[in-house]
Amino acid sequence: MVTDSAIKTVTLTIDNKSCTVPKGTTILKAAQSIGIDIPTLCYMKELVPDGSCRICVVEIEGGRKGGLVPSCAEHCAEGMVVYTRSQRVVEARKFILDLLLSDHTLECFSCARNGSCKLQEYCLEYGVERTSFRIGKRTPFGKGDTSNRFFEFRPDKCIMCRRCAHVCEKLQGRDVLSIAGRGFDTHISTCYDIARTDPTCESCGNCVSACPTGALSSYDQKRNYRSYEVTSTQTTCPHCAVGCQFNLLTKNGKIVGADPVDGPTNKGLLCVKGKYGSYKFVHSGDRLTTPLIKKDGKFEPATWEEALGLIVNKLTQIKKKEGADAIAGFSCSRSTNEDNYMFQKMMRAAIGTNNVDNCARV
Amino acid sequence: MALKEPVLLKRVEKMTDPTSVEEFTKYGGFDALKKAVIMDKEAILDELDTAHLRGRGGAAYPLGRKWRHLYGSQNTPKYIVCNADEGEPGTFKDKMLLEKDPLSVIEGMVIAGYVFGSNDGYIYIRGEYRHIQAVFHQAVRNARAAGYLGKNIMGIEGFDYDLHIISGGGAYVCGENSALLNSVEGKTGRPRVKPPHLADVGLYLKPTLVNNVESFACVSAVINMGGEAFLNLGTKDGGGTKLICLSGHIKNPGVYEVELGMPLDEILYSEEYGGGTSTGRPIKFIHFGGQSGPIGTSEQIKDRLYDYGDFWYNKLAIGSGAIVVMDTSVNAIDYMTSVMEFFVHESCGKCTPCRLGTTRLLELFKKFQRHGGKQGDIEKLEKMLEHITNLSACGLGQSVSVSARSALAGYRDEFEACIN
């Protein structure tokens, strides 16, 4: 991109509100900065605009070609007068929704994304209850790709926003998902039509998180919960030391799912463990609920006092007899950074050795 | 008032081997290049401005203005790209130049290379023109051997410029400049989001000039005869001569060169050009400039001049130069259905209005075709055309409505007859 080193600003009016932004800012970002919400489907803030869904259209007074432009791609200009909800804009958005619904299987009641589907949300907002194109070509119903064990793909619910393919290619860097065909027959495909069980696909599920509809949906969500039934609690993924931020979703006091949050280290992405694995052990029946001490070759339940006392005794004995370097500490990568820090501190300060390691090499 | 002397086709039919540099120079080839390299670059741009040469690909954007934009771009390197992805139905003029006088296109591209200090030019030739690609390859090899391409062109120290020939893969949308550049880069041929303009961020994210085959050939003509003389060949709304492609129900189909501003009736009816309809029935309408151009009714085309200004004023367009003649046996709805089938087939599928809208339009046209229209369907069609034009991302989707709207304006009665 050609950029000027000195930051120049432009002042424009959006819905009668004045707004000053750096030159090169898109209308969408300018509107967001003053609290005006514009609907988007294909837009991803981390990437250059795709400009394909056209739902973010806004009207520019006196603009070229009828003045309707996609706000995600159009740059703000000095003196520009923008309307984000004029009658023409609303009609244009309704038309887009009408077209999208004309090739979208409406089975909202059984859909995993019922309540968290952007298409559903916008159709409700703009009063598009059903498509006006009653008869016509449709993507075949229900012929989904169920090759992945964590999620399924239903092309008849896909609105071709391409977010999944962009996440896979540009953010996750796996290039599993791609766009094939053209015209009406354009569809999301895996590269060379490999199955989603192929090792190239890590089942990270970021495509599922990115999908605005139910085209890509987790089996967990499909079977166990809908978005309106759960409470989100933001926390740090316990699986490794990267510190990805995510929301644990709880329903009736049980963790049922995880959604990525835009954290400083993960930028809205998760790996397969974070997305599908890291919360499942919480309610596992195999979990230890009390310390165990081995007596006569068998583990017996013990109290914390007994267990910690035993550890202190043994470590003190070894240190006295063989020196501190006879002891090594190995911590679990599933601990948080803070716990790992405390652990090495204990090894160095209390025990007196630098023999510390961690298995965080995943 | 036929053309006294051809400008663009002057060598065609005279040369026994169109790729021979020797024959090309015998008939005035590379004269323009020789003239250009001793001219001031600004002076060349001035000549192009004076000539009022409009881009010949279809959009008719003033070429001088496009060149100035790129000239002012500070970033380097700059790339020169020739759009030879001639896919507009009813258009076959670039084919003529590429096959019969390829060196004239090369000359225009080398002049552009000189003006912009570019080292690399790309020509993107339609995949279906496989045999022409072979001719063009030979022409490039010959030009290179004669020192008109490669290092130190014509012995001028540091004037290094070479051409790369890229074959298209058969997508109409790759005629759209940014989709074409994506295709050259090896990516899928889908249009890019603009801004930025290609003159700032084009091929490999560098400033890029994209012009049509005929436009490059015209550049040589402008340099040869001077901007003023070129302008005088045409009218104040666009100078020079234009290659036209006559097809459909016309007695003498083919490529002709005409001065801009020639009476349309002469093109259609004089024996030297069209010679009237091939069927003996009168002309019903003409589709100008390819599928994305407007349809002119017999009333509309009466007493017209083949000129950018006169055409635009009367809601017509020169476009690529296609003139598809349809006689009175053709039903406007049948014709439009086939036009729409073309767009459905060629939509790249990137943006919603074009991907789904073209199919819905075709379905509506087919409904009219079987006389199954309902009250309100014409109004629905009009609304759909308006939305698809306003919302589509690139020229393909935006121009879907051009022919349909003009057909609706001219033959509304035929549409109404299909309403039950």
mmCIF file of C-alpha atoms in Angstrom, chain A:
data_model
loop_
_atom_site.group_PDB
_atom_site.id
_atom_site.type_symbol
_atom_site.label_atom_id
_atom_site.label_comp_id
_atom_site.label_asym_id
_atom_site.label_seq_id
_atom_site.Cartn_x
_atom_site.Cartn_y
_atom_site.Cartn_z
ATOM 1 C CA MET A 1 0.000 0.000 0.000
ATOM 2 C CA VAL A 2 1.036 3.558 -0.645
ATOM 3 C CA THR A 3 0.968 5.344 2.662
ATOM 4 C CA ASP A 4 1.867 8.825 3.718
ATOM 5 C CA SER A 5 4.129 8.996 6.717
ATOM 6 C CA ALA A 6 2.354 11.991 8.212
ATOM 7 C CA ILE A 7 -1.147 11.103 9.335
ATOM 8 C CA LYS A 8 -3.684 13.131 7.433
ATOM 9 C CA THR A 9 -7.260 13.180 8.587
ATOM 10 C CA VAL A 10 -10.581 13.590 6.856
ATOM 11 C CA THR A 11 -13.842 14.772 8.324
ATOM 12 C CA LEU A 12 -17.118 13.335 7.164
ATOM 13 C CA THR A 13 -20.708 13.021 8.275
ATOM 14 C CA ILE A 14 -22.257 9.655 9.008
ATOM 15 C CA ASP A 15 -25.972 9.668 9.763
ATOM 16 C CA ASN A 16 -25.755 13.391 10.567
ATOM 17 C CA LYS A 17 -22.934 12.805 13.053
ATOM 18 C CA SER A 18 -19.591 14.427 12.329
ATOM 19 C CA CYS A 19 -16.545 12.196 12.476
ATOM 20 C CA THR A 20 -12.811 12.767 11.924
ATOM 21 C CA VAL A 21 -10.669 9.782 11.019
ATOM 22 C CA PRO A 22 -7.200 9.155 9.552
ATOM 23 C CA LYS A 23 -7.102 9.181 5.757
ATOM 24 C CA GLY A 24 -7.590 5.699 4.345
ATOM 25 C CA THR A 25 -10.056 4.624 7.047
ATOM 26 C CA THR A 26 -12.993 2.681 5.695
ATOM 27 C CA ILE A 27 -16.526 3.951 6.226
ATOM 28 C CA LEU A 28 -17.307 0.842 8.265
ATOM 29 C CA LYS A 29 -14.490 1.511 10.731
ATOM 30 C CA ALA A 30 -15.362 5.196 10.936
ATOM 31 C CA ALA A 31 -18.992 4.336 11.681
ATOM 32 C CA GLN A 32 -17.973 1.817 14.328
ATOM 33 C CA SER A 33 -15.752 4.433 15.952
ATOM 34 C CA ILE A 34 -18.776 6.652 16.610
ATOM 35 C CA GLY A 35 -21.036 3.822 17.674
ATOM 36 C CA ILE A 36 -22.969 3.281 14.457
ATOM 37 C CA ASP A 37 -23.568 -0.353 13.724
ATOM 38 C CA ILE A 38 -23.473 -1.571 10.122
ATOM 39 C CA PRO A 39 -24.350 -5.196 9.355
ATOM 40 C CA THR A 40 -21.572 -7.356 7.927
ATOM 41 C CA LEU A 41 -21.322 -10.971 6.835
ATOM 42 C CA CYS A 42 -18.022 -11.433 5.007
ATOM 43 C CA TYR A 43 -16.029 -8.746 6.813
ATOM 44 C CA MET A 44 -13.120 -9.838 9.043
ATOM 45 C CA LYS A 45 -11.326 -7.069 10.836
ATOM 46 C CA GLU A 46 -7.947 -8.815 10.690
ATOM 47 C CA LEU A 47 -7.954 -9.072 6.903
ATOM 48 C CA VAL A 48 -8.298 -6.839 3.864
ATOM 49 C CA PRO A 49 -11.963 -6.480 2.936
ATOM 50 C CA ASP A 50 -13.406 -9.202 0.741
ATOM 51 C CA GLY A 51 -16.329 -7.044 -0.351
ATOM 52 C CA SER A 52 -18.346 -10.027 -1.462
ATOM 53 C CA CYS A 53 -21.505 -10.157 0.647
ATOM 54 C CA ARG A 54 -22.543 -6.529 -0.019
ATOM 55 C CA ILE A 55 -24.755 -6.373 3.086
ATOM 56 C CA CYS A 56 -22.643 -3.528 4.510
ATOM 57 C CA VAL A 57 -23.752 -1.230 1.717
ATOM 58 C CA VAL A 58 -24.250 2.446 2.634
ATOM 59 C CA GLU A 59 -25.376 5.467 0.662
ATOM 60 C CA ILE A 60 -23.038 8.328 -0.171
ATOM 61 C CA GLU A 61 -24.723 11.573 -1.111
ATOM 62 C CA GLY A 62 -23.970 12.344 -4.750
ATOM 63 C CA GLY A 63 -21.785 9.242 -5.096
ATOM 64 C CA ARG A 64 -21.088 7.423 -8.331
ATOM 65 C CA LYS A 65 -23.285 4.584 -9.579
ATOM 66 C CA GLY A 66 -26.289 5.513 -7.488
ATOM 67 C CA GLY A 67 -24.144 6.244 -4.444
ATOM 68 C CA LEU A 68 -24.401 2.769 -2.922
ATOM 69 C CA VAL A 69 -21.004 1.455 -1.861
ATOM 70 C CA PRO A 70 -19.760 -1.369 0.389
ATOM 71 C CA SER A 71 -18.689 0.378 3.595
ATOM 72 C CA CYS A 72 -16.065 -2.285 4.358
ATOM 73 C CA ALA A 73 -14.023 -1.303 1.309
ATOM 74 C CA GLU A 74 -14.835 2.342 0.593
ATOM 75 C CA HIS A 75 -12.446 4.891 2.085
ATOM 76 C CA CYS A 76 -13.688 7.982 3.878
ATOM 77 C CA ALA A 77 -13.200 11.239 2.013
ATOM 78 C CA GLU A 78 -13.283 14.849 3.115
ATOM 79 C CA GLY A 79 -16.799 16.222 3.294
ATOM 80 C CA MET A 80 -18.431 12.900 2.511
ATOM 81 C CA VAL A 81 -22.048 12.576 3.617
ATOM 82 C CA VAL A 82 -22.940 8.975 4.446
ATOM 83 C CA TYR A 83 -26.268 7.422 5.346
ATOM 84 C CA THR A 84 -26.181 3.940 6.828
ATOM 85 C CA ARG A 85 -29.905 3.324 7.071
ATOM 86 C CA SER A 86 -31.535 5.374 4.318
ATOM 87 C CA GLN A 87 -34.489 3.889 2.514
ATOM 88 C CA ARG A 88 -32.333 2.889 -0.464
ATOM 89 C CA VAL A 89 -29.820 1.201 1.829
ATOM 90 C CA VAL A 90 -32.536 -0.724 3.647
ATOM 91 C CA GLU A 91 -34.077 -1.832 0.347
ATOM 92 C CA ALA A 92 -30.709 -2.929 -0.977
ATOM 93 C CA ARG A 93 -29.992 -4.935 2.190
ATOM 94 C CA LYS A 94 -33.414 -6.538 1.968
ATOM 95 C CA PHE A 95 -32.637 -7.571 -1.592
ATOM 96 C CA ILE A 96 -29.351 -9.156 -0.529
ATOM 97 C CA LEU A 97 -31.089 -11.013 2.302
ATOM 98 C CA ASP A 98 -33.839 -12.082 -0.090
ATOM 99 C CA LEU A 99 -31.222 -13.521 -2.452
ATOM 100 C CA LEU A 100 -29.316 -15.240 0.345
ATOM 101 C CA LEU A 101 -32.492 -16.803 1.711
ATOM 102 C CA SER A 102 -33.342 -18.026 -1.781
ATOM 103 C CA ASP A 103 -30.501 -20.513 -1.488
ATOM 104 C CA HIS A 104 -30.500 -21.275 2.215
ATOM 105 C CA THR A 105 -32.263 -24.185 3.856
ATOM 106 C CA LEU A 106 -34.586 -22.810 6.504
ATOM 107 C CA GLU A 107 -34.558 -25.295 9.345
ATOM 108 C CA CYS A 108 -33.885 -22.822 12.111
ATOM 109 C CA PHE A 109 -35.593 -24.895 14.833
ATOM 110 C CA SER A 110 -33.180 -27.776 14.506
ATOM 111 C CA CYS A 111 -30.162 -25.706 13.507
ATOM 112 C CA ALA A 112 -27.232 -25.575 15.907
ATOM 113 C CA ARG A 113 -26.842 -21.872 15.269
ATOM 114 C CA ASN A 114 -30.435 -20.942 16.054
ATOM 115 C CA GLY A 115 -30.120 -17.707 17.993
ATOM 116 C CA SER A 116 -26.540 -17.030 16.977
ATOM 117 C CA CYS A 117 -26.978 -16.932 13.209
ATOM 118 C CA LYS A 118 -26.206 -13.600 11.575
ATOM 119 C CA LEU A 119 -28.469 -14.316 8.629
ATOM 120 C CA GLN A 120 -31.332 -15.016 11.016
ATOM 121 C CA GLU A 121 -30.538 -11.882 13.002
ATOM 122 C CA TYR A 122 -30.480 -9.586 9.961
ATOM 123 C CA CYS A 123 -33.551 -11.152 8.383
ATOM 124 C CA LEU A 124 -35.387 -10.515 11.623
ATOM 125 C CA GLU A 125 -34.066 -6.967 11.804
ATOM 126 C CA TYR A 126 -34.989 -6.124 8.199
ATOM 127 C CA GLY A 127 -38.275 -7.991 8.176
ATOM 128 C CA VAL A 128 -37.351 -10.563 5.540
ATOM 129 C CA GLU A 129 -39.337 -13.574 6.676
ATOM 130 C CA ARG A 130 -39.069 -15.628 3.531
ATOM 131 C CA THR A 131 -37.564 -15.336 0.093
ATOM 132 C CA SER A 132 -39.572 -13.884 -2.770
ATOM 133 C CA PHE A 133 -37.868 -16.334 -5.117
ATOM 134 C CA ARG A 134 -40.102 -19.251 -4.247
ATOM 135 C CA ILE A 135 -39.206 -21.390 -7.229
ATOM 136 C CA GLY A 136 -35.734 -21.718 -8.651
ATOM 137 C CA LYS A 137 -32.374 -23.349 -8.470
ATOM 138 C CA ARG A 138 -31.235 -24.472 -5.017
ATOM 139 C CA THR A 139 -28.136 -26.090 -3.597
ATOM 140 C CA PRO A 140 -29.170 -29.726 -2.986
ATOM 141 C CA PHE A 141 -30.649 -30.159 0.475
ATOM 142 C CA GLY A 142 -28.777 -31.771 3.307
ATOM 143 C CA LYS A 143 -25.864 -33.283 1.409
ATOM 144 C CA GLY A 144 -23.355 -32.391 4.060
ATOM 145 C CA ASP A 145 -19.750 -33.248 4.694
ATOM 146 C CA THR A 146 -19.594 -35.224 7.934
ATOM 147 C CA SER A 147 -16.039 -36.471 7.554
ATOM 148 C CA ASN A 148 -14.759 -34.435 10.500
ATOM 149 C CA ARG A 149 -15.490 -35.792 13.978
ATOM 150 C CA PHE A 150 -15.994 -32.387 15.590
ATOM 151 C CA PHE A 151 -18.122 -30.514 13.086
ATOM 152 C CA GLU A 152 -20.202 -30.884 9.970
ATOM 153 C CA PHE A 153 -20.522 -28.814 6.819
ATOM 154 C CA ARG A 154 -23.894 -28.190 5.188
ATOM 155 C CA PRO A 155 -23.523 -26.440 1.800
ATOM 156 C CA ASP A 156 -27.267 -25.793 1.609
ATOM 157 C CA LYS A 157 -26.907 -23.394 4.524
ATOM 158 C CA CYS A 158 -23.753 -21.734 3.198
ATOM 159 C CA ILE A 159 -24.100 -18.111 2.108
ATOM 160 C CA MET A 160 -20.632 -17.992 0.500
ATOM 161 C CA CYS A 161 -19.220 -15.280 2.741
ATOM 162 C CA ARG A 162 -15.884 -17.127 2.508
ATOM 163 C CA ARG A 163 -14.917 -16.365 6.109
ATOM 164 C CA CYS A 164 -14.070 -20.039 6.726
ATOM 165 C CA ALA A 165 -11.746 -20.160 3.730
ATOM 166 C CA HIS A 166 -10.072 -16.884 4.709
ATOM 167 C CA VAL A 167 -9.517 -18.054 8.284
ATOM 168 C CA CYS A 168 -8.093 -21.348 7.089
ATOM 169 C CA GLU A 169 -5.827 -19.831 4.462
ATOM 170 C CA LYS A 170 -4.772 -16.509 5.885
ATOM 171 C CA LEU A 171 -5.027 -16.808 9.664
ATOM 172 C CA GLN A 172 -4.597 -20.481 10.466
ATOM 173 C CA GLY A 173 -2.315 -20.963 7.461
ATOM 174 C CA ARG A 174 -3.551 -24.446 6.648
ATOM 175 C CA ASP A 175 -5.124 -23.843 3.230
ATOM 176 C CA VAL A 176 -7.550 -26.714 3.616
ATOM 177 C CA LEU A 177 -10.640 -24.763 2.615
ATOM 178 C CA SER A 178 -10.875 -23.093 -0.734
ATOM 179 C CA ILE A 179 -13.456 -21.692 -3.111
ATOM 180 C CA ALA A 180 -14.344 -23.797 -6.111
ATOM 181 C CA GLY A 181 -16.583 -23.314 -9.100
ATOM 182 C CA ARG A 182 -18.118 -20.104 -10.307
ATOM 183 C CA GLY A 183 -21.462 -18.356 -10.577
ATOM 184 C CA PHE A 184 -24.309 -20.018 -8.732
ATOM 185 C CA ASP A 185 -22.244 -23.174 -8.381
ATOM 186 C CA THR A 186 -19.475 -21.457 -6.412
ATOM 187 C CA HIS A 187 -18.926 -23.485 -3.280
ATOM 188 C CA ILE A 188 -16.580 -24.007 -0.397
ATOM 189 C CA SER A 189 -14.419 -27.019 -1.046
ATOM 190 C CA THR A 190 -11.424 -28.622 0.533
ATOM 191 C CA CYS A 191 -8.309 -28.446 -1.591
ATOM 192 C CA TYR A 192 -8.522 -31.207 -4.172
ATOM 193 C CA ASP A 193 -11.643 -32.392 -2.318
ATOM 194 C CA ILE A 194 -9.666 -34.117 0.428
ATOM 195 C CA ALA A 195 -11.712 -35.245 3.412
ATOM 196 C CA ARG A 196 -11.699 -33.082 6.509
ATOM 197 C CA THR A 197 -10.026 -36.001 8.282
ATOM 198 C CA ASP A 198 -6.921 -35.503 6.172
ATOM 199 C CA PRO A 199 -3.943 -34.517 8.310
ATOM 200 C CA THR A 200 -3.820 -31.154 6.515
ATOM 201 C CA CYS A 201 -6.956 -30.255 8.466
ATOM 202 C CA GLU A 202 -6.074 -29.918 12.138
ATOM 203 C CA SER A 203 -9.748 -29.739 13.139
ATOM 204 C CA CYS A 204 -8.941 -26.404 14.772
ATOM 205 C CA GLY A 205 -12.541 -25.397 14.261
ATOM 206 C CA ASN A 206 -11.700 -21.785 13.480
ATOM 207 C CA CYS A 207 -13.791 -22.151 10.338
ATOM 208 C CA VAL A 208 -16.705 -23.120 12.565
ATOM 209 C CA SER A 209 -16.138 -20.111 14.824
ATOM 210 C CA ALA A 210 -15.990 -17.853 11.753
ATOM 211 C CA CYS A 211 -19.149 -19.170 10.105
ATOM 212 C CA PRO A 212 -22.014 -16.659 10.468
ATOM 213 C CA THR A 213 -24.684 -19.298 9.788
ATOM 214 C CA GLY A 214 -25.198 -22.961 10.550
ATOM 215 C CA ALA A 215 -23.304 -24.136 7.481
ATOM 216 C CA LEU A 216 -20.399 -25.149 9.678
ATOM 217 C CA SER A 217 -21.506 -26.266 13.103
ATOM 218 C CA SER A 218 -20.015 -28.237 15.989
ATOM 219 C CA TYR A 219 -21.688 -31.487 16.931
ATOM 220 C CA ASP A 220 -21.336 -30.405 20.564
ATOM 221 C CA GLN A 221 -23.472 -27.369 19.920
ATOM 222 C CA LYS A 222 -25.913 -29.231 17.743
ATOM 223 C CA ARG A 223 -26.535 -31.866 20.401
ATOM 224 C CA ASN A 224 -26.112 -30.025 23.658
ATOM 225 C CA TYR A 225 -26.860 -26.345 23.593
ATOM 226 C CA ARG A 226 -28.055 -23.222 21.808
ATOM 227 C CA SER A 227 -26.368 -19.871 22.276
ATOM 228 C CA TYR A 228 -29.265 -18.409 24.272
ATOM 229 C CA GLU A 229 -29.082 -21.198 26.860
ATOM 230 C CA VAL A 230 -25.488 -20.666 27.878
ATOM 231 C CA THR A 231 -23.522 -18.263 30.037
ATOM 232 C CA SER A 232 -20.149 -17.145 28.734
ATOM 233 C CA THR A 233 -17.209 -16.807 31.094
ATOM 234 C CA GLN A 234 -13.991 -15.435 29.692
ATOM 235 C CA THR A 235 -10.883 -17.234 30.851
ATOM 236 C CA THR A 236 -7.499 -18.479 29.723
ATOM 237 C CA CYS A 237 -7.314 -21.784 27.940
ATOM 238 C CA PRO A 238 -5.594 -24.215 30.334
ATOM 239 C CA HIS A 239 -4.237 -26.484 27.674
ATOM 240 C CA CYS A 240 -0.817 -24.972 27.080
ATOM 241 C CA ALA A 241 1.204 -21.927 27.977
ATOM 242 C CA VAL A 242 0.210 -19.730 25.007
ATOM 243 C CA GLY A 243 -2.578 -18.190 27.035
ATOM 244 C CA CYS A 244 -5.371 -18.085 24.457
ATOM 245 C CA GLN A 245 -8.439 -16.249 25.649
ATOM 246 C CA PHE A 246 -11.742 -17.993 25.300
ATOM 247 C CA ASN A 247 -15.247 -18.053 26.613
ATOM 248 C CA LEU A 248 -16.284 -21.189 28.424
ATOM 249 C CA LEU A 249 -19.955 -21.753 27.783
ATOM 250 C CA THR A 250 -21.915 -23.170 30.685
ATOM 251 C CA LYS A 251 -25.405 -24.569 30.753
ATOM 252 C CA ASN A 252 -26.991 -25.700 34.010
ATOM 253 C CA GLY A 253 -23.650 -25.453 35.800
ATOM 254 C CA LYS A 254 -21.820 -27.599 33.264
ATOM 255 C CA ILE A 255 -19.262 -26.521 30.695
ATOM 256 C CA VAL A 256 -20.658 -27.397 27.269
ATOM 257 C CA GLY A 257 -18.458 -25.528 24.835
ATOM 258 C CA ALA A 258 -15.739 -22.990 24.141
ATOM 259 C CA ASP A 259 -15.677 -19.970 21.855
ATOM 260 C CA PRO A 260 -12.555 -18.014 20.956
ATOM 261 C CA VAL A 261 -12.151 -14.455 22.221
ATOM 262 C CA ASP A 262 -9.972 -11.806 20.623
ATOM 263 C CA GLY A 263 -7.122 -12.111 23.123
ATOM 264 C CA PRO A 264 -3.631 -10.628 22.802
ATOM 265 C CA THR A 265 -2.031 -13.954 21.938
ATOM 266 C CA ASN A 266 -4.738 -15.747 19.996
ATOM 267 C CA LYS A 267 -6.521 -12.938 18.097
ATOM 268 C CA GLY A 268 -9.812 -14.773 17.997
ATOM 269 C CA LEU A 269 -8.348 -18.165 17.081
ATOM 270 C CA LEU A 270 -8.113 -21.466 18.970
ATOM 271 C CA CYS A 271 -6.545 -24.854 18.280
ATOM 272 C CA VAL A 272 -8.375 -28.166 18.308
ATOM 273 C CA LYS A 273 -7.562 -28.654 21.989
ATOM 274 C CA GLY A 274 -8.873 -25.291 23.021
ATOM 275 C CA LYS A 275 -11.952 -25.447 20.859
ATOM 276 C CA TYR A 276 -12.954 -29.052 21.376
ATOM 277 C CA GLY A 277 -10.778 -30.655 24.033
ATOM 278 C CA SER A 278 -9.735 -28.456 26.898
ATOM 279 C CA TYR A 279 -13.041 -28.289 28.768
ATOM 280 C CA LYS A 280 -14.158 -31.866 28.442
ATOM 281 C CA PHE A 281 -11.975 -33.243 31.233
ATOM 282 C CA VAL A 282 -13.734 -30.994 33.729
ATOM 283 C CA HIS A 283 -16.782 -33.239 33.977
ATOM 284 C CA SER A 284 -14.923 -36.487 33.310
ATOM 285 C CA GLY A 285 -15.606 -39.354 35.713
ATOM 286 C CA ASP A 286 -11.931 -40.349 35.521
ATOM 287 C CA ARG A 287 -10.767 -37.234 37.359
ATOM 288 C CA LEU A 288 -8.920 -37.590 40.686
ATOM 289 C CA THR A 289 -10.840 -35.902 43.445
ATOM 290 C CA THR A 290 -8.522 -36.757 46.315
ATOM 291 C CA PRO A 291 -4.765 -37.385 46.648
ATOM 292 C CA LEU A 292 -3.629 -41.016 46.334
ATOM 293 C CA ILE A 293 -0.708 -42.633 48.127
ATOM 294 C CA LYS A 294 0.735 -45.928 46.928
ATOM 295 C CA LYS A 295 0.714 -48.542 49.670
ATOM 296 C CA ASP A 296 1.764 -52.122 48.912
ATOM 297 C CA GLY A 297 1.685 -51.435 45.193
ATOM 298 C CA LYS A 298 -1.831 -50.003 45.265
ATOM 299 C CA PHE A 299 -3.024 -46.403 45.278
ATOM 300 C CA GLU A 300 -5.068 -45.594 48.363
ATOM 301 C CA PRO A 301 -7.058 -42.369 48.896
ATOM 302 C CA ALA A 302 -5.406 -40.009 51.378
ATOM 303 C CA THR A 303 -5.949 -36.548 52.862
ATOM 304 C CA TRP A 304 -4.032 -33.482 51.633
ATOM 305 C CA GLU A 305 -2.140 -33.313 54.947
ATOM 306 C CA GLU A 306 -0.928 -36.888 54.527
ATOM 307 C CA ALA A 307 0.058 -36.421 50.905
ATOM 308 C CA LEU A 308 1.879 -33.094 51.289
ATOM 309 C CA GLY A 309 3.560 -34.337 54.453
ATOM 310 C CA LEU A 310 4.869 -37.373 52.644
ATOM 311 C CA ILE A 311 6.218 -35.232 49.765
ATOM 312 C CA VAL A 312 8.020 -32.863 52.160
ATOM 313 C CA ASN A 313 9.556 -35.759 54.065
ATOM 314 C CA LYS A 314 10.802 -37.571 51.018
ATOM 315 C CA LEU A 315 12.213 -34.452 49.316
ATOM 316 C CA THR A 316 14.006 -33.390 52.507
ATOM 317 C CA GLN A 317 15.532 -36.860 52.858
ATOM 318 C CA ILE A 318 16.765 -36.936 49.270
ATOM 319 C CA LYS A 319 18.165 -33.414 49.486
ATOM 320 C CA LYS A 320 20.072 -34.262 52.678
ATOM 321 C CA LYS A 321 21.469 -37.471 51.328
ATOM 322 C CA GLU A 322 22.182 -36.672 47.652
ATOM 323 C CA GLY A 323 22.063 -32.871 47.413
ATOM 324 C CA ALA A 324 19.452 -30.608 45.838
ATOM 325 C CA ASP A 325 20.485 -31.445 42.272
ATOM 326 C CA ALA A 326 19.311 -34.992 42.779
ATOM 327 C CA ILE A 327 15.822 -33.563 42.517
ATOM 328 C CA ALA A 328 14.192 -32.426 39.278
ATOM 329 C CA GLY A 329 10.841 -30.820 38.757
ATOM 330 C CA PHE A 330 8.614 -31.354 35.785
ATOM 331 C CA SER A 331 5.415 -29.391 35.493
ATOM 332 C CA CYS A 332 2.412 -29.987 33.341
ATOM 333 C CA SER A 333 1.866 -27.797 30.308
ATOM 334 C CA ARG A 334 -1.794 -27.694 31.135
ATOM 335 C CA SER A 335 -0.966 -25.471 34.100
ATOM 336 C CA THR A 336 -1.204 -21.756 33.610
ATOM 337 C CA ASN A 337 1.847 -19.548 33.192
ATOM 338 C CA GLU A 338 1.356 -18.293 36.746
ATOM 339 C CA ASP A 339 1.359 -21.823 38.164
ATOM 340 C CA ASN A 340 4.432 -22.722 36.124
ATOM 341 C CA TYR A 341 6.184 -19.632 37.409
ATOM 342 C CA MET A 342 5.369 -20.554 41.008
ATOM 343 C CA PHE A 343 6.589 -24.078 40.372
ATOM 344 C CA GLN A 344 10.025 -23.080 39.112
ATOM 345 C CA LYS A 345 10.267 -20.570 41.965
ATOM 346 C CA MET A 346 9.600 -23.330 44.446
ATOM 347 C CA MET A 347 12.203 -25.579 42.814
ATOM 348 C CA ARG A 348 14.879 -22.893 42.841
ATOM 349 C CA ALA A 349 14.137 -21.152 46.141
ATOM 350 C CA ALA A 350 12.768 -23.909 48.342
ATOM 351 C CA ILE A 351 14.577 -26.942 46.949
ATOM 352 C CA GLY A 352 17.609 -25.163 45.528
ATOM 353 C CA THR A 353 17.986 -26.683 42.060
ATOM 354 C CA ASN A 354 17.730 -25.458 38.510
ATOM 355 C CA ASN A 355 16.467 -28.827 37.298
ATOM 356 C CA VAL A 356 13.106 -27.590 36.070
ATOM 357 C CA ASP A 357 11.292 -28.468 32.911
ATOM 358 C CA ASN A 358 7.881 -28.389 31.346
ATOM 359 C CA CYS A 359 6.261 -30.417 28.619
ATOM 360 C CA ALA A 360 4.946 -27.402 26.706
ATOM 361 C CA ARG A 361 6.360 -28.463 23.395
ATOM 362 C CA VAL A 362 3.095 -29.095 21.624
#
